[in-house]
CSV table of C-alpha atoms in Angstrom, one decimal:
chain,number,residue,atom,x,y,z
T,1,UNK,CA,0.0,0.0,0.0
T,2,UNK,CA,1.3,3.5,-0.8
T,3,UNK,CA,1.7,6.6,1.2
T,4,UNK,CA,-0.3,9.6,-0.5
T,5,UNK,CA,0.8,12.9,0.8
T,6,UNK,CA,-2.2,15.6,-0.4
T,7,UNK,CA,-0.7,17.5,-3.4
T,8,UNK,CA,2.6,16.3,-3.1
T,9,UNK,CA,3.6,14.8,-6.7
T,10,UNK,CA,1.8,14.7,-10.1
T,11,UNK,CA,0.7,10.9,-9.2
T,12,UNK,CA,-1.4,12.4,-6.4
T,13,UNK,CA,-3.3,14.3,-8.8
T,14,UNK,CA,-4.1,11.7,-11.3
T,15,UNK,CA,-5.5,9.2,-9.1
T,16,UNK,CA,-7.6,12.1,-7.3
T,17,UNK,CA,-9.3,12.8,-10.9
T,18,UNK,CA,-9.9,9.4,-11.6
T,19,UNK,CA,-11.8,8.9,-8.0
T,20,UNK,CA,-13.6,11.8,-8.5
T,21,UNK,CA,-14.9,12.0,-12.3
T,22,UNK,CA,-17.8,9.9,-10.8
T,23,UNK,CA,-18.4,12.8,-8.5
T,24,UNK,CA,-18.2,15.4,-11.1
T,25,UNK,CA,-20.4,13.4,-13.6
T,26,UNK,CA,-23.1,13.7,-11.0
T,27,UNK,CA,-22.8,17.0,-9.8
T,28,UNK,CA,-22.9,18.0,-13.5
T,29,UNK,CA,-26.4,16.1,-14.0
T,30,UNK,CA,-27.5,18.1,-11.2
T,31,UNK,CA,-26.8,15.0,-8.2
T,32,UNK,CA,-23.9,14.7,-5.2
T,33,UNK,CA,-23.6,11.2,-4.3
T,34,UNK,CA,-22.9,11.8,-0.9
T,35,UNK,CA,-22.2,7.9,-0.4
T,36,UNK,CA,-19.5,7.8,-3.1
T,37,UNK,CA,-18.0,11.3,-2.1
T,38,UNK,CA,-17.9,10.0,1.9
T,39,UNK,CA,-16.0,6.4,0.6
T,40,UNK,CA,-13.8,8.3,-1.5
T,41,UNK,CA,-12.9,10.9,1.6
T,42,UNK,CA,-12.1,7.6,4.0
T,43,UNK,CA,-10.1,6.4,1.0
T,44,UNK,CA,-7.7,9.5,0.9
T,45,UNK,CA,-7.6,9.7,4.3
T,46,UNK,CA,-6.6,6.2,4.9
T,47,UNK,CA,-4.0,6.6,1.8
T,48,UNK,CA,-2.7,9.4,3.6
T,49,UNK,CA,-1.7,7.8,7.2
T,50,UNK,CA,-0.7,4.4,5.8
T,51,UNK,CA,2.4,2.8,6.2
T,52,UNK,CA,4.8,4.6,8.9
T,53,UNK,CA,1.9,7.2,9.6
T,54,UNK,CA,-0.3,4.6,10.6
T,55,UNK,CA,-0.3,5.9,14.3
T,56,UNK,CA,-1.6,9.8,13.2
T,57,UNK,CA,-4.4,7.7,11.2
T,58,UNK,CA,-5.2,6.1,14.8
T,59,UNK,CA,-4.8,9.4,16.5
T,60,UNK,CA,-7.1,11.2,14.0
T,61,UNK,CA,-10.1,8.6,14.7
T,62,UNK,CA,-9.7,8.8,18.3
T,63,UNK,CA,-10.0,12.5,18.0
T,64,UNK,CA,-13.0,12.5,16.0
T,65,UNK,CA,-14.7,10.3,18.3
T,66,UNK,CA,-14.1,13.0,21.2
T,67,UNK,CA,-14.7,15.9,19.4
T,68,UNK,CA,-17.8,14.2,18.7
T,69,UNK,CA,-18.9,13.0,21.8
T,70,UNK,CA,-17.5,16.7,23.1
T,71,UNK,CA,-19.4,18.6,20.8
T,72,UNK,CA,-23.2,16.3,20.5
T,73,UNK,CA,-23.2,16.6,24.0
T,74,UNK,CA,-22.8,20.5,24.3
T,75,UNK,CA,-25.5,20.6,21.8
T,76,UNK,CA,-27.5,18.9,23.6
T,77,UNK,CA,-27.2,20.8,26.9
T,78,UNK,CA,-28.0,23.9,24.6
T,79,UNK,CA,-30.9,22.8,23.3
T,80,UNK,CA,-32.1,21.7,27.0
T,81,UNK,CA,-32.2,25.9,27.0
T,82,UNK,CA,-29.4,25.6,29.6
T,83,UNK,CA,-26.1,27.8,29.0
T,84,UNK,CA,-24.1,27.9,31.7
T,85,UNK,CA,-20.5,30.2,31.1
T,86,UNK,CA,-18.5,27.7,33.3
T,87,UNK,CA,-20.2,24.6,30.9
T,88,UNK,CA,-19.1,26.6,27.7
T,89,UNK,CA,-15.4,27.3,28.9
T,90,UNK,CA,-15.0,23.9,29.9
T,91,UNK,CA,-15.9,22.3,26.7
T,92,UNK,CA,-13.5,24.5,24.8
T,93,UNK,CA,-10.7,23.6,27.1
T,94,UNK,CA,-11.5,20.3,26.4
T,95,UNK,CA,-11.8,20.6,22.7
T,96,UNK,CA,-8.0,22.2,22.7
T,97,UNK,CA,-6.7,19.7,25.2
T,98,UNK,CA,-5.5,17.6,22.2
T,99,UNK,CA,-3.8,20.7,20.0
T,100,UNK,CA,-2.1,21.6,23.5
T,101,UNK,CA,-0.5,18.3,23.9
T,102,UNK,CA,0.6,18.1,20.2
T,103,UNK,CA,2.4,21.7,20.5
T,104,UNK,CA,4.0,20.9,23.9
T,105,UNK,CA,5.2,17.4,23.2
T,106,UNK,CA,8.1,18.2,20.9
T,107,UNK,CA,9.3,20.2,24.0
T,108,UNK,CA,9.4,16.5,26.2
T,109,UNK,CA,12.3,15.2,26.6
T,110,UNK,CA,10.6,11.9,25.8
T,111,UNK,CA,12.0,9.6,22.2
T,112,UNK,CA,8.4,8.6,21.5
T,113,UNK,CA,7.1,12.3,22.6
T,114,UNK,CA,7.2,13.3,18.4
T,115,UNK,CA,4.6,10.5,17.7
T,116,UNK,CA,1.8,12.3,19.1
T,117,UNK,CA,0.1,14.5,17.0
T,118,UNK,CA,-1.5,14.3,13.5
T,119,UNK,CA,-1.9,16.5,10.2
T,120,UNK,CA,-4.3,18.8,10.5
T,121,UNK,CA,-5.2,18.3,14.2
T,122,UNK,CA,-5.0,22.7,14.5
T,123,UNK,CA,-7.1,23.1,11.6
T,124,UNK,CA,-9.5,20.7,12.7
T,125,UNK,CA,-9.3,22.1,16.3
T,126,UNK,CA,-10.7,25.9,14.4
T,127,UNK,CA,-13.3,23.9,13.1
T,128,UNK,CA,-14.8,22.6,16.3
T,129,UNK,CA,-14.2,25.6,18.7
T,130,UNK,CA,-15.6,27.7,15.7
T,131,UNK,CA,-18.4,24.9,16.3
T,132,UNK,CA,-18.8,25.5,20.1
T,133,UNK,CA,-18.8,29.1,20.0
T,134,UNK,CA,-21.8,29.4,17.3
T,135,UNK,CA,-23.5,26.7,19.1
T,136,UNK,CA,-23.6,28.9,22.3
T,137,UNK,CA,-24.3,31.9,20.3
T,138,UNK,CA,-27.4,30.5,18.6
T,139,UNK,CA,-25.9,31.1,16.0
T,140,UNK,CA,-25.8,27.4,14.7
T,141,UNK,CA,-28.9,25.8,16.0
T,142,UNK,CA,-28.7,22.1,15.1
T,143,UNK,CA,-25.5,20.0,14.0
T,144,UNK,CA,-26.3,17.2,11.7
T,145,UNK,CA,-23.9,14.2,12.7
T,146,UNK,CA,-23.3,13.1,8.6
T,147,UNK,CA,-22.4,16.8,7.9
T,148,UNK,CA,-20.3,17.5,10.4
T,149,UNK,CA,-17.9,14.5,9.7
T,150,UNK,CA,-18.0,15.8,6.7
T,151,UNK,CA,-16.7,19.4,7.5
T,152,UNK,CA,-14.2,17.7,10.2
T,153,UNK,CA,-12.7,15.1,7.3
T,154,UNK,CA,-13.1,17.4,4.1
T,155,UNK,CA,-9.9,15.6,2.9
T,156,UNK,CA,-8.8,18.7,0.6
T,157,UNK,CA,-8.6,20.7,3.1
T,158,UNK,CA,-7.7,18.6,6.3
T,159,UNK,CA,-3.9,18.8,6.5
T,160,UNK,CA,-3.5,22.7,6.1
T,161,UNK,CA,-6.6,24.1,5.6
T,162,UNK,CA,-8.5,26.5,4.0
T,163,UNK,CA,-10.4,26.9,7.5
T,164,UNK,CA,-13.9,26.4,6.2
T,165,UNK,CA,-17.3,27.5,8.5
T,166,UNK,CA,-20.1,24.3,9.2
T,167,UNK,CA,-22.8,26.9,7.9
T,168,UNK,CA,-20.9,27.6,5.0
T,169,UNK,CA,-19.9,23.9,4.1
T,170,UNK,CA,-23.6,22.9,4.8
T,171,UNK,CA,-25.1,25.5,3.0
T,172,UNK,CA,-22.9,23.6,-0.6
T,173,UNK,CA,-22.9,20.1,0.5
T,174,UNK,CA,-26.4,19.8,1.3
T,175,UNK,CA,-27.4,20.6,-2.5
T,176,UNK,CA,-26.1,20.0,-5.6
T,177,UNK,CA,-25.3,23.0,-8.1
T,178,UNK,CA,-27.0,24.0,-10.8
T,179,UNK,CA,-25.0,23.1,-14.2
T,180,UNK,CA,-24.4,26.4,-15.5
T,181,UNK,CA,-22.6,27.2,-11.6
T,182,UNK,CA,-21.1,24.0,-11.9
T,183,UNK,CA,-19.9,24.7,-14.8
T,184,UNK,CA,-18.5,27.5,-13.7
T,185,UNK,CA,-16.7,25.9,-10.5
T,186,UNK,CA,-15.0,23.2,-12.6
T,187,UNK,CA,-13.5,26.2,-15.0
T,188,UNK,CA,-12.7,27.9,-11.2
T,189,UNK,CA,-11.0,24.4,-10.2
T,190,UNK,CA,-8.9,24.2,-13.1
T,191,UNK,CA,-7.7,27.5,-13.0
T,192,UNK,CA,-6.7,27.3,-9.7
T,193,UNK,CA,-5.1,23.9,-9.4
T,194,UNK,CA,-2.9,25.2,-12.4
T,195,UNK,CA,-2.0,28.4,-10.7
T,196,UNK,CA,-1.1,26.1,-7.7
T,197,UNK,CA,0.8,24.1,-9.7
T,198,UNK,CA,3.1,27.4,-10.9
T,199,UNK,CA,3.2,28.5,-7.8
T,200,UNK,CA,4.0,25.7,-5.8
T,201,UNK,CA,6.1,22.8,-8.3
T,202,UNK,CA,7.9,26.3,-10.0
T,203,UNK,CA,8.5,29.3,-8.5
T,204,UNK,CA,8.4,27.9,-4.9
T,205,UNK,CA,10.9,25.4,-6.2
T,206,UNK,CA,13.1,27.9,-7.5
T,207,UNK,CA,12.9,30.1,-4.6
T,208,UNK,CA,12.5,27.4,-1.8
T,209,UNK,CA,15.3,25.1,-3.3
T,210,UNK,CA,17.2,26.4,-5.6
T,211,UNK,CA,18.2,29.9,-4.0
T,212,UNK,CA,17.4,29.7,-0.4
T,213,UNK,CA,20.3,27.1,0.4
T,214,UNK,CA,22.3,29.2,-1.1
T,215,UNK,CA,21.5,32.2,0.3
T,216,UNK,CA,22.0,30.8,3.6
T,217,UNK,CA,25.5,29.1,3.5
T,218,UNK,CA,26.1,32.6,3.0
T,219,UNK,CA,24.2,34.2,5.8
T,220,UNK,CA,26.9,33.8,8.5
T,221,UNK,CA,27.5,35.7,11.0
T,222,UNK,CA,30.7,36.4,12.4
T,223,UNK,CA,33.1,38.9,14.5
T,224,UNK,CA,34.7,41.8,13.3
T,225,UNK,CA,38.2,42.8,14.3
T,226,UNK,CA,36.8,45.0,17.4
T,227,UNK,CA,35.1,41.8,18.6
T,228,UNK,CA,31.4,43.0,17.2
T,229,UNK,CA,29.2,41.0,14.8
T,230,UNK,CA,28.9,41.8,11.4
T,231,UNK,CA,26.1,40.5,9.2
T,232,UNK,CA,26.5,39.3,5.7
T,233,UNK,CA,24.4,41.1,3.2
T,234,UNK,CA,23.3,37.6,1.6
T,235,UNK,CA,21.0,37.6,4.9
T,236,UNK,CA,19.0,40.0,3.4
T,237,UNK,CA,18.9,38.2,0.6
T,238,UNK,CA,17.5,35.0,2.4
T,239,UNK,CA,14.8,37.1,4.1
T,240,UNK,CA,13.1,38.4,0.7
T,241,UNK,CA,13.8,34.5,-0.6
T,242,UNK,CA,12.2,33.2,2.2
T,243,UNK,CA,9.6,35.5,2.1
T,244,UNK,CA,8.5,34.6,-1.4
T,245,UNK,CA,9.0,30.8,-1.0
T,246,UNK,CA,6.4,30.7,2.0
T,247,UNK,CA,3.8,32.5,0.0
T,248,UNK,CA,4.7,30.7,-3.3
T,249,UNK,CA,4.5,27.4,-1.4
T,250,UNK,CA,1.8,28.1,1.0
T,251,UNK,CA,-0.6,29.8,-1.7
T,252,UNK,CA,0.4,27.3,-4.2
T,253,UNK,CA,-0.9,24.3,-1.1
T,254,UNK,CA,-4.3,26.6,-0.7
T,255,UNK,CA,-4.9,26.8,-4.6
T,256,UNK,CA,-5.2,23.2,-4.7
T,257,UNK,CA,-7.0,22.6,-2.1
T,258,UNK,CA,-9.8,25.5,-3.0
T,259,UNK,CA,-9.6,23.9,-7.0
T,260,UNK,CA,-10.1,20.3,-5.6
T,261,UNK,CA,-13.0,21.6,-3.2
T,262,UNK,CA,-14.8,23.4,-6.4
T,263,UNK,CA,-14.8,20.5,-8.6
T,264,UNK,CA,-17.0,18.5,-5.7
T,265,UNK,CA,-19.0,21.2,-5.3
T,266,UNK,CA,-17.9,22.7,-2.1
T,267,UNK,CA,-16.3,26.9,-2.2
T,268,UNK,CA,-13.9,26.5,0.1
T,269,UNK,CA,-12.7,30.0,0.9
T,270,UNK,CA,-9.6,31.6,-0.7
T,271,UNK,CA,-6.4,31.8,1.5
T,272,UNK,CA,-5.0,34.6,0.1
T,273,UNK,CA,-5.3,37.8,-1.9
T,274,UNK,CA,-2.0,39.7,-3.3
T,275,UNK,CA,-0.7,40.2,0.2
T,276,UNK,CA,2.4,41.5,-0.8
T,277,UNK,CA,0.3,44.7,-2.2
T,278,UNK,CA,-0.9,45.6,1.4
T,279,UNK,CA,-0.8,49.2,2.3
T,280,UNK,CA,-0.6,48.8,5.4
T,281,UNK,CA,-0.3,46.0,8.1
T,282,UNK,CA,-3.5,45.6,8.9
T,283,UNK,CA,-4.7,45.5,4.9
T,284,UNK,CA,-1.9,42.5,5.2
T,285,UNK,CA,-4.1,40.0,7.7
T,286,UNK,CA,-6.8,41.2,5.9
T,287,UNK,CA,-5.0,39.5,2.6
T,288,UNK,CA,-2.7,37.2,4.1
T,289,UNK,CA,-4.1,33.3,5.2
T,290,UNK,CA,-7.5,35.1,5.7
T,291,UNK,CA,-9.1,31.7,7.1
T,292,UNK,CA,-6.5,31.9,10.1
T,293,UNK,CA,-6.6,35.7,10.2
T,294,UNK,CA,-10.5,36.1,10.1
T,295,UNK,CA,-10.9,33.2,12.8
T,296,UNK,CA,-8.8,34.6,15.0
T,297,UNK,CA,-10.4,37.9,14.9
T,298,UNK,CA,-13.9,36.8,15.4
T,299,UNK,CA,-13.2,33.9,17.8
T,300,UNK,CA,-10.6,35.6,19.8
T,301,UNK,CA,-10.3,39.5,18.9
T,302,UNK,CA,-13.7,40.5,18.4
T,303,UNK,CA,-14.6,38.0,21.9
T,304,UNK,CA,-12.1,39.2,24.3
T,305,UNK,CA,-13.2,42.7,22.9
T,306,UNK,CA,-17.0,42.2,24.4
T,307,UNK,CA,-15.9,40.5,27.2
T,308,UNK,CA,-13.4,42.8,28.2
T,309,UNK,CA,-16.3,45.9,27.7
T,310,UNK,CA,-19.2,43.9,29.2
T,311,UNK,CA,-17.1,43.5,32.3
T,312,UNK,CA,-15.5,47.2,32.0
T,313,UNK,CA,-11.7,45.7,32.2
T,314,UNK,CA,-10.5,48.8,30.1
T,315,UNK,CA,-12.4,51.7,29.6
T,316,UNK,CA,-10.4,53.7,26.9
T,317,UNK,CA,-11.3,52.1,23.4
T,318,UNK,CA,-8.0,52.6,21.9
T,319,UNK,CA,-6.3,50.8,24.5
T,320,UNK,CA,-8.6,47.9,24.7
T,321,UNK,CA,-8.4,47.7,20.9
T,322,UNK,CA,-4.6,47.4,21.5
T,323,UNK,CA,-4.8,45.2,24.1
T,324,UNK,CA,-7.3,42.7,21.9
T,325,UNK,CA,-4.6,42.7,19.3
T,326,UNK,CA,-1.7,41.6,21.4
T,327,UNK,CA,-3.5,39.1,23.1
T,328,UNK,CA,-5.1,38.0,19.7
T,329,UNK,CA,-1.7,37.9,17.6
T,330,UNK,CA,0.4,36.8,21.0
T,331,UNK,CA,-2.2,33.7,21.2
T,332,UNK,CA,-1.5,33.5,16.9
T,333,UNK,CA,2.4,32.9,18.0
T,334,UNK,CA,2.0,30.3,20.4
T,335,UNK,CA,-0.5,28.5,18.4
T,336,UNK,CA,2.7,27.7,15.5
T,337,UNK,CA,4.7,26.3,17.9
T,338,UNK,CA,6.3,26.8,21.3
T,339,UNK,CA,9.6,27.9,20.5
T,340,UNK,CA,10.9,32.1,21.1
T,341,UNK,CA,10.8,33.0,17.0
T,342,UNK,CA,7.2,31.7,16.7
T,343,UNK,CA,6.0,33.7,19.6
T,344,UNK,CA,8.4,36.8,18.7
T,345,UNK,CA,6.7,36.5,15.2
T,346,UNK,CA,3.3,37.0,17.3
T,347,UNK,CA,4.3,40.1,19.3
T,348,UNK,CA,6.0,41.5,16.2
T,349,UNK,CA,2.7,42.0,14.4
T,350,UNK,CA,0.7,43.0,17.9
T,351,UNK,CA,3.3,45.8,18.3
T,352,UNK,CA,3.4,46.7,14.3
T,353,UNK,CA,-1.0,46.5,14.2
T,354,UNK,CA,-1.0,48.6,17.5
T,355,UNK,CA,1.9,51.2,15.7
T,356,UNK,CA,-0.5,51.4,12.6
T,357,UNK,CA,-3.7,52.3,14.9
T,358,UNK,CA,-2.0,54.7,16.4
T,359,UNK,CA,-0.7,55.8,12.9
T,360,UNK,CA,-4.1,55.6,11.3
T,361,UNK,CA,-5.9,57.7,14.0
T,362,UNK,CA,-3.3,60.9,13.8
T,363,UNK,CA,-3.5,60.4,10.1
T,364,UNK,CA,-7.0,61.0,10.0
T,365,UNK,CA,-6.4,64.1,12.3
T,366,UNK,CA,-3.9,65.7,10.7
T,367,UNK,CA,-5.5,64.7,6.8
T,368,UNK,CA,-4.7,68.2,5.8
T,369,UNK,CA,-1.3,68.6,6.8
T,370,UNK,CA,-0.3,65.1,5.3
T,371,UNK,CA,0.2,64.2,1.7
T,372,UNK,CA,-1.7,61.4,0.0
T,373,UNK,CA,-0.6,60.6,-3.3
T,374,UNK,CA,0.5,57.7,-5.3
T,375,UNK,CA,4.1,58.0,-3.9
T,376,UNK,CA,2.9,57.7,-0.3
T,377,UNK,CA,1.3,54.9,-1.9
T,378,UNK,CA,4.2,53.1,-3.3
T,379,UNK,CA,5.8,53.7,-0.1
T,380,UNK,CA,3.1,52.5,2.1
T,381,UNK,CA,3.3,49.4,0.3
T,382,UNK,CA,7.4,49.3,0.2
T,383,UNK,CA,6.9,49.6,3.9
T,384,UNK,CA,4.6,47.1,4.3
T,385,UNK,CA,6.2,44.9,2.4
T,386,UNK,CA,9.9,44.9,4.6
T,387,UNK,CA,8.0,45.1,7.6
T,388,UNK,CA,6.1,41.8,6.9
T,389,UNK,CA,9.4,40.0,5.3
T,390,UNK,CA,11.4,41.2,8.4
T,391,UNK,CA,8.1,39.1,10.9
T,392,UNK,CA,8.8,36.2,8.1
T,393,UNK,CA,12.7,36.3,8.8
T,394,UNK,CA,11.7,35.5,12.8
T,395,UNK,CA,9.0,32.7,11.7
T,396,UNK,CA,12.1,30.8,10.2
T,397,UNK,CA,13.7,30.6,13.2
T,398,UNK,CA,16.6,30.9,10.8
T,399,UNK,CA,18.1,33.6,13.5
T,400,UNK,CA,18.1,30.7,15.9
T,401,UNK,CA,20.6,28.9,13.3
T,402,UNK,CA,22.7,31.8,12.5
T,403,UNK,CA,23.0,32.6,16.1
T,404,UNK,CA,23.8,29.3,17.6
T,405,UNK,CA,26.1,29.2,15.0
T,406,UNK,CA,28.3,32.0,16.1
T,407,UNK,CA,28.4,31.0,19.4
């Protein structure tokens, strides 16, 4: 039996059009054959944690089982018209429990401590606190069982996302297109799985593997004759490089998964839109992974925000704004991993959203006295752009390397 990675080599992408032309036959007669779809799912998945990832394909149906029993039950004390706050903290605590452990256990000095964990298990984790949340809100009223093993196990999208909504998903996979929109989506599909394909198998191969090494065998740093540290310019280099390559890579891994989704009928949001044209920082997680960035600001932002004003914890807006987006993008850091450059990268872009508030709000009192024009423009986005390549120079922990180096 082979090992299928999602969207890891041309093979992977002929034998997912051959399993799903039945699928697209149907959904262009106007029918989803939900049985066929859910078999084919199962099939991917299980292709995916064959072989020496057998344990993550264990781990990933023992955490089904308790998000289910986790989240059915919450629903069910809802609906019982109960809704205590202690009741709905608890069951989110519990619901992260098992993202936690993965994110701590590379930490344990344990040999067997980097077999826990599974791909996808953050992604899946938005899905099911995103759950929770509307499920207290009233904002989801029932959770159909079929449908929301579908939205867990959406195999395109499982290992890295696009972080899809249960409304949203429902809303497509309880109906089947009409041919002329179907139509349409399969054009969508193809168009994006080739962009992924330039993106990812080209340009993020010439930037991720072809010039990045190089760039940082020559990245050293080293002493100068006074005893200082001196940095090489080919650092520089490797920060634009590395820059590109994460987009290129990233976007490219998005693209297929939003093409893949439209050809089973399903619009899994887009992950991105020309980032790297942002104005300012703000316009940048606004453009930038927008699944993460628009969870995290209506699940953690725009939350602590109310909770924060209900129970008067700070009165001045502009400070509790700022104080929203450090915890918001501090919680972002620790959520990558557990090591000082992932959480740097989080306060980074607290401190850099809380400078462009500040920024934004003398702007807009001093309008008259400061110029707006297409080279404050260019320069905006100039800015922008270092500033968020300098934040993706931290995420590489490639400092770590240099500096360890050294010493």
């Amino acid at each position: 039996m082979i090992n299928l990675q999602p969207y890891s080599n041309p093979r992977y992408f002929i034998i997912l059009f051959i399993a799903l032309l039945p699928l697209i036959i149907g959904l262009y007669f106007g029918r989803r054959f939900k049985i066929y779809e859910a078999i084919i799912s199962l099939l991917f998945l299980f292709l995916m944690f064959d072989g020496k990832d057998a344990i993550q394909g264990y781990q990933l149906i023992g955490y089904i089982v308790f998000q289910f029993i986790l989240t059915f039950a919450y629903e069910r004390y809802i609906r019982s018209g109960k809704n205590k706050t202690w009741v709905f903290y608890l069951v989110v605590i519990l619901s992260i429990i098992p993202v936690t452990i993965v994110k701590i256990a590379p930490h344990i000095p344990d040999p067997t401590a980097d077999l826990i964990g599974f791909f996808g298990v953050s992604y899946l984790t938005f899905k099911n606190v995103q759950v929770l949340m509307e499920l207290r809100d009233h904002t989801i009223k029932k959770v159909d069982p079929i449908t929301y093993a579908r939205f867990l196990l959406f195999f395109p999208t499982i290992s890295s996302g696009p972080i899809d909504r249960y409304r949203r998903f429902a809303q497509d996979y309880n109906k089947a297109p009409e041919r002329d929109k179907y139509i349409e989506d399969m054009r969508l599909g193809t168009r994006y799985i080739f962009q992924g394909f330039l993106y990812k198998f080209i340009i993020g191969y010439v930037f991720g593997t072809l010039w990045l090494p190089q760039l940082a065998k020559y990245s050293i740093i080293y002493g100068n004759i006074n005893g200082g540290l001196r940095l090489s310019w080919a650092l520089l280099g490797y920060m634009y490089c590395y820059s590109m390559y994460l987009f290129f890579d990233f976007a490219g891994y998005s693209l297929f998964a939003v093409g893949t989704s439209y050809f089973m009928g399903i619009h899994t949001p887009m992950n991105f839109n020309k980032p790297f044209i942002s104005k300012n920082i703000k316009d940048f997680w606004n453009r930038w992974h927008m699944t993460l960035s628009f969870w995290f600001r209506d699940f953690i932002f725009m939350r602590f925000t109310f909770f924060a004003m209900k129970k008067k914890l700070i009165k001045d807006r502009n400070r509790l704004s700022q104080a929203s987006y450090f915890i918001d993008f501090l919680i972002m850091g620790f959520w990558h991993g557990l090591t000082w450059y992932y959480i740097v990268y989080g306060i980074y872009h607290a401190l850099a959203i809380i400078i462009n508030d500040i920024w934004l709000r003398f702007k807009r009192k001093n309008r008259k006295k400061i110029p707006h024009n297409k080279f404050t423009e260019a320069f905006a986005i100039f800015l922008t752009f270092n500033v968020v390549c300098f934040s993706f120079l931290i995420f590489s922990g490639f400092l770590s390397t240099l500096w360890f180096g050294w010493k």
